Amino acid sequence: MSPDRSPLLELRGVRAAYGRIEVLHGVDLAVPQGSVVALLGPNGAGKTTTIAVCSGLLAPTAGTVRIAGRDVRGATPDQLARAGVCTVPEGRGIFPNLTVRENLEMMTFAARDPELVEEEAYTRFPRLAERRHQLAGTLSGGEQQMLALARGLATRPALLLLDELSMGLAPMLVEQLYGVVAQIAAEGVSILVVEQFARTVLDVADEAVVMVHGEVVRTGPPASLADELSVTYLGG
Amino acid sequence: MGGTGSRSREPDHVDPTMRRGMETNQQRVEEFRREIAELRLRTPDDAAERWWLIAGLVLPALGLAAIVLGWWGASGSAYPSEQLPYVISGGLLGVGLIVAGGALFVRYSLTRYLRFWLVRLIHEERSQVDRQLEALERIEALLAASAQPRAGADRS
C-alpha cells in the first residue's frame, strides 16, 4: 500500500466565530507534508484565530478542518497535542518562574526521556545550555522564543503551528530563529507559520497565504507575493 | 538565511545525518497519521454553553427554594431532632445549589465577556488597518499632486 500523501493540515471553507460574531469567513488553506506555509496578514486579519481552529482551541462554525486526512471536528486541543500537533503561541507560552531546564522537563509528558529532550534542545540552541539553571522569565526575548521553540520540538511534532515568532525581537534574532525553522522543515516537519512581518518568513516558506479581514485574499509561492505584499495587505 | 525553503530541501543537497532525520520523520508522520485516525472524537455540542449558563441561573433559584422549604419545615417543630433533617435537606442542599449555580454563572459569564473583549480587539485592529489604508491613500495622492508641477517645471 502506498503511503498517504494527503496534506497534514487542510482547511476548507472554515468559518469561525466568537459568540455570534464571525471573524473567519471561509478560509481555505493546505499544509502539504514536509512543507512550510506562511500565513500572513495585518493585525486583526484572523491569523491567530486560524491557529486556534487548527489546534482545536476553537471549533469552526462551518467548513472542515482535516488533519492527516481526517476531519477532526470535536477533537480537543490535548488530543491533537498528544498525537503530534504542536502550537507555539504568540507571547511564547513558557513558565517564567521555572528554570530553562524545568521548562523543558514539563514537555516530557509524552513519555520522552528528559535527558534526551535537553540534549536535543541544547544542541539546537547552545545559548539555552548556558542558561539552563536560569529562570525563564529573566531570559532575553530571543532566548525565551528559543525556549518556546525547544519546548515545542520536545514533543516530536509532526505538525508545528508557530504564531508570530518574530514578535518583539531584533531583526538579527528573527533571522537566527527562522534559520532554525528552516532546519526543522528540512528534517521533514510540516509547519504553518503565522507572521505579521512577512518578509522575515518568505525566505523559508514554500507557499504564502495572505489573509485580510478574515478571508484569504492571495495564495501562491513567496517569490510571486513578495513584491506586491504591501498592496495585498492593505486590500489594494 | 535566504534560500532555505523548499529549494534547499532538495534530496541531492541533504547530508546523510539530515537524511536519517528525514527517514525518522517519515516514520513519525506515519505514526501521527495513525494516531489521528484512531482519535475518539465527540460530537461538539454548540448549545452546551447556553444550557450551562441557564443552569447557573436556575440552580441558585432552586437553592433558595430549598432553604425556604427547609426553614418552613424546621419552624414547624420545637425539637432539634425533628429540625435536623430539614436543615440537612433544605439548608445544606440549598447552599450547595447556590454555590454550584453561582460558580457556573461566573464561569460562563466570564467566557462570554472575554469573548466579547477579543471580538472588540479584532474589530479595533481591523478599523486601524482601514485607517492606515486611508492615510496611505491620502499620502499617495499628495505625493502624486506634488510630483505633477515639478514634472511640468522640468519640461519647461
Coordinates of C-alpha atoms in Angstrom, one line a residue:
Chain A
M1 CA 0.0 0.0 0.0
S2 CA 1.4 3.4 -1.0
P3 CA 1.9 5.9 1.9
D4 CA -0.9 8.5 2.4
R5 CA 0.3 11.8 0.9
S6 CA -2.7 13.9 1.7
P7 CA -1.9 17.3 3.3
L8 CA -1.1 17.1 7.0
L9 CA -3.4 20.1 7.5
E10 CA -6.2 21.2 5.3
L11 CA -8.9 23.9 5.9
R12 CA -11.8 24.1 3.6
G13 CA -14.4 26.9 3.8
V14 CA -13.7 27.3 7.5
R15 CA -15.8 29.9 9.3
A16 CA -15.3 30.7 13.0
A17 CA -17.0 33.0 15.4
Y18 CA -16.6 34.3 18.9
G19 CA -20.2 34.1 20.1
R20 CA -22.4 35.4 17.3
I21 CA -19.7 37.5 15.7
E22 CA -18.0 35.8 12.8
V23 CA -14.3 36.5 12.4
L24 CA -13.2 33.9 9.8
H25 CA -15.4 34.0 6.6
G26 CA -14.5 30.8 4.8
V27 CA -10.8 30.1 5.0
D28 CA -9.1 27.7 2.6
L29 CA -5.5 26.6 3.1
A30 CA -3.4 23.4 3.0
V31 CA -0.1 22.4 4.5
P32 CA 1.4 19.5 2.5
Q33 CA 3.6 17.1 4.3
G34 CA 7.1 18.4 4.9
S35 CA 6.4 22.0 3.8
V36 CA 6.4 25.4 5.3
V37 CA 3.3 27.5 4.7
A38 CA 3.4 31.2 5.8
L39 CA 0.1 32.7 6.9
L40 CA 0.4 36.5 6.5
G41 CA -1.7 39.5 7.2
P42 CA -2.1 42.6 9.1
N43 CA -3.5 42.9 12.7
G44 CA -7.0 41.6 13.1
A45 CA -6.8 39.5 9.9
G46 CA -7.8 36.3 11.7
K47 CA -4.4 34.6 11.7
T48 CA -4.3 33.7 15.4
T49 CA -8.0 32.6 15.2
T50 CA -7.0 30.3 12.3
I51 CA -4.2 28.8 14.5
A52 CA -6.8 28.4 17.3
V53 CA -9.1 26.5 15.0
C54 CA -6.2 24.3 13.7
S55 CA -5.1 23.4 17.3
G56 CA -8.6 22.6 18.4
L57 CA -9.0 25.5 20.8
L58 CA -11.8 27.0 18.8
A59 CA -14.5 24.9 17.0
P60 CA -15.3 26.1 13.4
T61 CA -18.9 27.1 12.9
A62 CA -18.8 25.8 9.3
G63 CA -16.3 24.1 6.9
T64 CA -13.9 21.3 7.7
V65 CA -10.5 21.1 9.3
R66 CA -8.7 18.0 8.2
I67 CA -5.5 16.8 9.9
A68 CA -3.7 13.9 8.3
G69 CA -6.7 13.5 6.1
R70 CA -9.3 13.2 8.9
D71 CA -12.0 15.7 9.8
V72 CA -11.1 16.5 13.4
R73 CA -14.2 18.4 14.3
G74 CA -14.8 17.6 18.0
A75 CA -11.1 16.8 18.8
T76 CA -9.8 18.5 21.9
P77 CA -6.6 20.5 22.0
D78 CA -4.9 17.9 24.2
Q79 CA -5.9 15.0 21.9
L80 CA -4.3 16.8 19.0
A81 CA -1.2 17.8 21.0
R82 CA -0.7 14.2 22.2
A83 CA -1.0 13.0 18.6
G84 CA 1.7 15.5 17.4
V85 CA 0.1 18.9 16.6
C86 CA 2.3 21.4 18.4
T87 CA 1.4 25.1 18.9
V88 CA 4.0 27.7 19.8
P89 CA 1.7 30.5 20.8
E90 CA 2.1 34.3 20.4
G91 CA 3.7 35.6 23.6
R92 CA 5.9 32.4 23.9
G93 CA 3.9 30.4 26.4
I94 CA 6.7 29.5 28.7
F95 CA 6.7 29.2 32.5
P96 CA 8.5 32.4 33.7
N97 CA 9.0 31.1 37.3
L98 CA 10.6 27.8 36.2
T99 CA 14.2 27.4 35.0
V100 CA 15.0 26.6 31.4
R101 CA 15.6 23.0 32.4
E102 CA 12.3 22.7 34.3
N103 CA 10.5 24.3 31.3
L104 CA 11.9 21.5 29.1
E105 CA 11.1 18.8 31.6
M106 CA 7.5 20.0 31.5
M107 CA 7.4 18.8 27.9
T108 CA 8.2 15.2 28.6
F109 CA 4.6 14.3 29.2
A110 CA 4.6 12.1 26.1
A111 CA 7.0 9.7 28.0
R112 CA 10.2 11.1 26.4
D113 CA 13.5 10.9 28.2
P114 CA 14.2 14.3 29.9
E115 CA 17.9 14.0 29.2
L116 CA 17.3 13.4 25.5
V117 CA 14.9 16.3 25.4
E118 CA 17.5 18.5 27.0
E119 CA 20.3 17.3 24.7
E120 CA 18.3 18.0 21.6
A121 CA 17.3 21.5 22.9
Y122 CA 20.9 22.4 23.8
T123 CA 22.2 21.1 20.5
R124 CA 19.8 23.2 18.5
F125 CA 20.1 26.2 20.8
P126 CA 23.5 26.3 22.5
R127 CA 22.6 29.5 24.3
L128 CA 19.9 27.6 26.3
A129 CA 22.6 25.3 27.6
E130 CA 24.4 28.3 29.1
R131 CA 21.2 29.4 30.7
R132 CA 19.9 26.0 31.8
H133 CA 19.6 27.0 35.5
Q134 CA 18.3 30.5 34.9
L135 CA 14.6 31.4 35.4
A136 CA 12.9 31.6 32.1
G137 CA 11.3 34.9 33.0
T138 CA 14.7 36.5 33.2
L139 CA 15.9 35.4 29.7
S140 CA 16.0 37.9 26.9
G141 CA 13.1 37.9 24.4
G142 CA 15.1 35.9 21.8
E143 CA 16.2 33.3 24.4
Q144 CA 12.6 33.0 25.6
Q145 CA 11.5 32.4 22.0
M146 CA 14.2 29.8 21.6
L147 CA 13.0 28.1 24.7
A148 CA 9.4 28.2 23.4
L149 CA 10.5 26.6 20.2
A150 CA 12.7 24.0 22.0
R151 CA 9.7 23.1 24.2
G152 CA 7.5 22.6 21.1
L153 CA 10.1 20.4 19.4
A154 CA 10.5 18.3 22.6
T155 CA 7.0 16.8 21.8
R156 CA 8.3 15.4 18.5
P157 CA 5.7 17.3 16.4
A158 CA 4.6 16.2 13.0
L159 CA 2.8 19.4 12.5
L160 CA 4.1 22.6 14.0
L161 CA 2.0 25.8 14.3
L162 CA 4.0 28.9 15.0
D163 CA 2.3 32.1 15.9
E164 CA 4.3 35.4 15.5
L165 CA 7.7 34.0 16.1
S166 CA 9.3 37.4 15.4
M167 CA 7.2 39.5 17.8
G168 CA 9.2 42.0 19.8
L169 CA 12.6 40.6 18.6
A170 CA 15.6 42.3 16.9
P171 CA 15.9 41.5 13.2
M172 CA 19.1 39.6 13.7
L173 CA 17.5 37.3 16.2
V174 CA 14.5 36.8 14.0
E175 CA 16.8 35.8 11.2
Q176 CA 18.5 33.3 13.5
L177 CA 15.2 31.8 14.6
Y178 CA 14.0 31.4 11.1
G179 CA 17.2 29.7 10.3
V180 CA 16.3 27.1 12.9
V181 CA 12.8 26.9 11.4
A182 CA 14.3 26.2 8.0
Q183 CA 16.4 23.4 9.6
I184 CA 13.3 21.9 11.3
A185 CA 11.5 22.0 8.0
A186 CA 14.5 20.3 6.3
E187 CA 14.1 17.5 8.8
G188 CA 10.6 16.9 7.4
V189 CA 8.3 18.6 10.0
S190 CA 5.3 20.3 8.4
I191 CA 5.0 23.9 9.5
L192 CA 2.3 26.6 9.4
V193 CA 3.8 29.9 10.5
V194 CA 1.8 33.0 11.2
E195 CA 3.6 36.3 10.7
Q196 CA 2.6 39.9 10.5
F197 CA 6.0 41.0 9.3
A198 CA 6.0 38.9 6.1
R199 CA 9.5 39.4 4.7
T200 CA 11.1 37.6 7.6
V201 CA 9.3 34.4 6.8
L202 CA 9.2 34.4 3.0
D203 CA 12.7 33.1 2.6
V204 CA 11.8 29.8 4.4
A205 CA 8.3 29.3 3.1
D206 CA 7.2 27.1 0.3
E207 CA 3.9 28.8 0.0
A208 CA 2.4 32.0 1.3
V209 CA -1.2 32.7 2.2
V210 CA -2.4 36.3 2.7
M211 CA -5.4 36.9 4.9
V212 CA -7.2 40.2 5.3
H213 CA -10.3 40.8 7.4
G214 CA -10.9 37.0 8.0
E215 CA -10.6 36.0 4.3
V216 CA -7.8 34.5 2.3
V217 CA -7.0 37.1 -0.4
R218 CA -3.9 35.6 -2.0
T219 CA -2.2 32.3 -2.1
G220 CA 1.0 31.5 -4.0
P221 CA 4.7 31.0 -4.0
P222 CA 6.5 33.5 -1.8
A223 CA 8.5 34.9 -4.7
S224 CA 5.3 35.9 -6.5
L225 CA 3.9 37.6 -3.5
A226 CA 7.0 39.4 -2.1
D227 CA 6.8 42.4 -4.4
E228 CA 3.1 43.1 -4.0
L229 CA 2.8 42.3 -0.3
S230 CA 2.0 45.8 1.0
V231 CA -0.7 46.3 -1.7
T232 CA -2.2 42.9 -0.9
Y233 CA -2.1 43.5 2.9
L234 CA -4.0 46.7 2.5
G235 CA -6.6 45.4 0.2
G236 CA -5.3 47.3 -2.9
Chain B
M1 CA 19.1 32.9 5.9
G2 CA 18.0 33.4 2.4
G3 CA 17.0 30.5 0.2
T4 CA 16.3 28.0 2.9
G5 CA 12.9 27.0 1.7
S6 CA 12.0 24.0 -0.5
R7 CA 14.8 25.0 -2.7
S8 CA 17.4 23.9 -0.1
R9 CA 15.3 20.8 0.8
E10 CA 16.1 19.0 -2.5
P11 CA 17.2 15.4 -1.7
D12 CA 20.6 15.9 -3.6
H13 CA 21.6 18.6 -1.1
V14 CA 20.7 16.8 2.0
D15 CA 23.6 15.4 4.1
P16 CA 23.4 11.8 5.4
T17 CA 22.7 12.9 9.0
M18 CA 19.8 15.0 7.9
R19 CA 18.6 12.3 5.5
R20 CA 18.5 9.9 8.5
G21 CA 16.4 12.5 10.3
M22 CA 14.0 12.7 7.4
E23 CA 13.6 9.0 7.3
T24 CA 12.9 9.0 11.1
N25 CA 10.4 11.9 10.5
Q26 CA 8.7 9.8 7.8
Q27 CA 8.1 7.2 10.4
R28 CA 6.9 9.9 12.8
V29 CA 4.4 11.2 10.2
E30 CA 3.0 7.7 9.6
E31 CA 2.7 7.3 13.4
F32 CA 1.0 10.7 13.5
R33 CA -1.5 9.7 10.7
R34 CA -2.3 6.5 12.6
E35 CA -2.8 8.3 15.9
I36 CA -5.1 10.9 14.3
A37 CA -7.1 8.1 12.6
E38 CA -7.6 6.4 15.9
L39 CA -8.7 9.5 17.8
R40 CA -12.0 9.2 19.5
L41 CA -13.9 12.3 18.7
R42 CA -17.0 13.5 20.5
T43 CA -19.7 15.4 18.6
P44 CA -19.3 19.0 19.6
D45 CA -22.5 20.4 21.3
D46 CA -22.7 24.1 20.4
A47 CA -25.7 24.6 22.7
A48 CA -24.0 23.2 25.8
E49 CA -22.6 26.6 26.9
R50 CA -26.1 28.2 26.8
W51 CA -27.5 25.4 28.9
W52 CA -24.7 25.7 31.5
L53 CA -25.4 29.4 31.7
I54 CA -29.2 28.7 32.2
A55 CA -28.2 26.1 34.9
G56 CA -26.2 28.8 36.5
L57 CA -29.3 30.9 36.9
V58 CA -31.7 28.1 37.7
L59 CA -29.7 26.3 40.4
P60 CA -29.4 29.3 42.8
A61 CA -33.2 29.8 42.5
L62 CA -33.7 26.1 43.4
G63 CA -31.2 26.5 46.3
L64 CA -33.2 29.5 47.7
A65 CA -36.4 27.5 47.3
A66 CA -34.8 24.5 49.2
I67 CA -33.7 26.9 52.0
V68 CA -37.2 28.4 52.3
L69 CA -38.7 24.9 52.4
G70 CA -36.2 23.8 54.9
W71 CA -36.9 26.8 57.1
W72 CA -40.7 26.2 56.7
G73 CA -40.3 22.5 57.8
A74 CA -37.9 23.2 60.7
S75 CA -40.1 26.0 62.0
G76 CA -43.0 23.6 62.4
S77 CA -41.2 21.7 65.2
A78 CA -39.7 22.8 68.5
Y79 CA -37.4 19.7 68.7
P80 CA -33.9 19.8 67.2
S81 CA -34.0 16.1 66.3
E82 CA -37.0 16.8 64.0
Q83 CA -35.4 20.0 62.7
L84 CA -32.1 18.4 61.7
P85 CA -33.4 16.6 58.5
Y86 CA -34.8 19.9 57.3
V87 CA -31.5 21.7 58.0
I88 CA -29.6 19.0 56.0
S89 CA -32.0 18.6 53.1
G90 CA -33.1 22.2 52.9
G91 CA -30.2 24.3 54.3
L92 CA -27.2 22.4 53.1
L93 CA -28.6 21.3 49.8
G94 CA -29.8 24.9 49.2
V95 CA -26.4 26.4 50.0
G96 CA -24.8 23.8 47.7
L97 CA -27.1 24.6 44.8
I98 CA -26.5 28.3 45.2
V99 CA -22.7 27.8 45.3
A100 CA -22.7 25.4 42.3
G101 CA -25.1 27.7 40.3
G102 CA -23.0 30.8 41.2
A103 CA -19.8 29.1 40.0
L104 CA -21.4 28.0 36.7
F105 CA -22.8 31.5 36.1
V106 CA -19.5 33.3 36.9
R107 CA -17.5 30.8 34.7
Y108 CA -19.7 31.1 31.6
S109 CA -20.3 34.8 32.0
L110 CA -16.6 35.4 32.1
T111 CA -16.2 33.3 29.0
R112 CA -18.8 35.5 27.2
Y113 CA -17.1 38.6 28.5
L114 CA -13.6 37.6 27.4
R115 CA -15.0 36.5 24.0
F116 CA -16.6 39.9 23.6
W117 CA -13.3 41.6 24.6
L118 CA -11.5 39.5 21.9
V119 CA -14.0 40.4 19.2
R120 CA -13.7 44.1 20.2
L121 CA -10.0 43.8 19.9
I122 CA -10.2 42.3 16.4
H123 CA -12.8 44.9 15.4
E124 CA -10.5 47.7 16.5
E125 CA -7.4 46.2 14.8
R126 CA -9.4 45.9 11.5
S127 CA -10.5 49.5 11.8
Q128 CA -6.9 50.5 12.4
V129 CA -5.9 48.7 9.2
D130 CA -8.6 50.6 7.3
R131 CA -7.4 53.9 8.8
Q132 CA -3.8 53.2 7.8
L133 CA -5.0 52.4 4.2
E134 CA -6.9 55.7 4.1
A135 CA -3.8 57.6 5.4
L136 CA -1.6 55.9 2.8
E137 CA -4.0 56.8 0.0
R138 CA -4.0 60.4 1.1
I139 CA -0.2 60.5 1.2
E140 CA -0.1 58.8 -2.2
A141 CA -2.5 61.4 -3.7
L142 CA -0.4 64.3 -2.1
L143 CA 2.8 62.9 -3.5
A144 CA 1.3 62.5 -6.9
A145 CA -0.1 66.0 -6.8
S146 CA 3.3 67.5 -5.8
A147 CA 5.1 65.5 -8.4
Q148 CA 3.0 66.9 -11.3
P149 CA 4.1 70.6 -11.1
R150 CA 7.7 69.5 -10.7
A151 CA 7.4 67.4 -13.9
G152 CA 5.9 70.4 -15.7
A153 CA 8.7 72.7 -14.5
D154 CA 11.4 70.1 -15.6
R155 CA 9.9 70.1 -19.1
S156 CA 9.8 73.9 -19.4

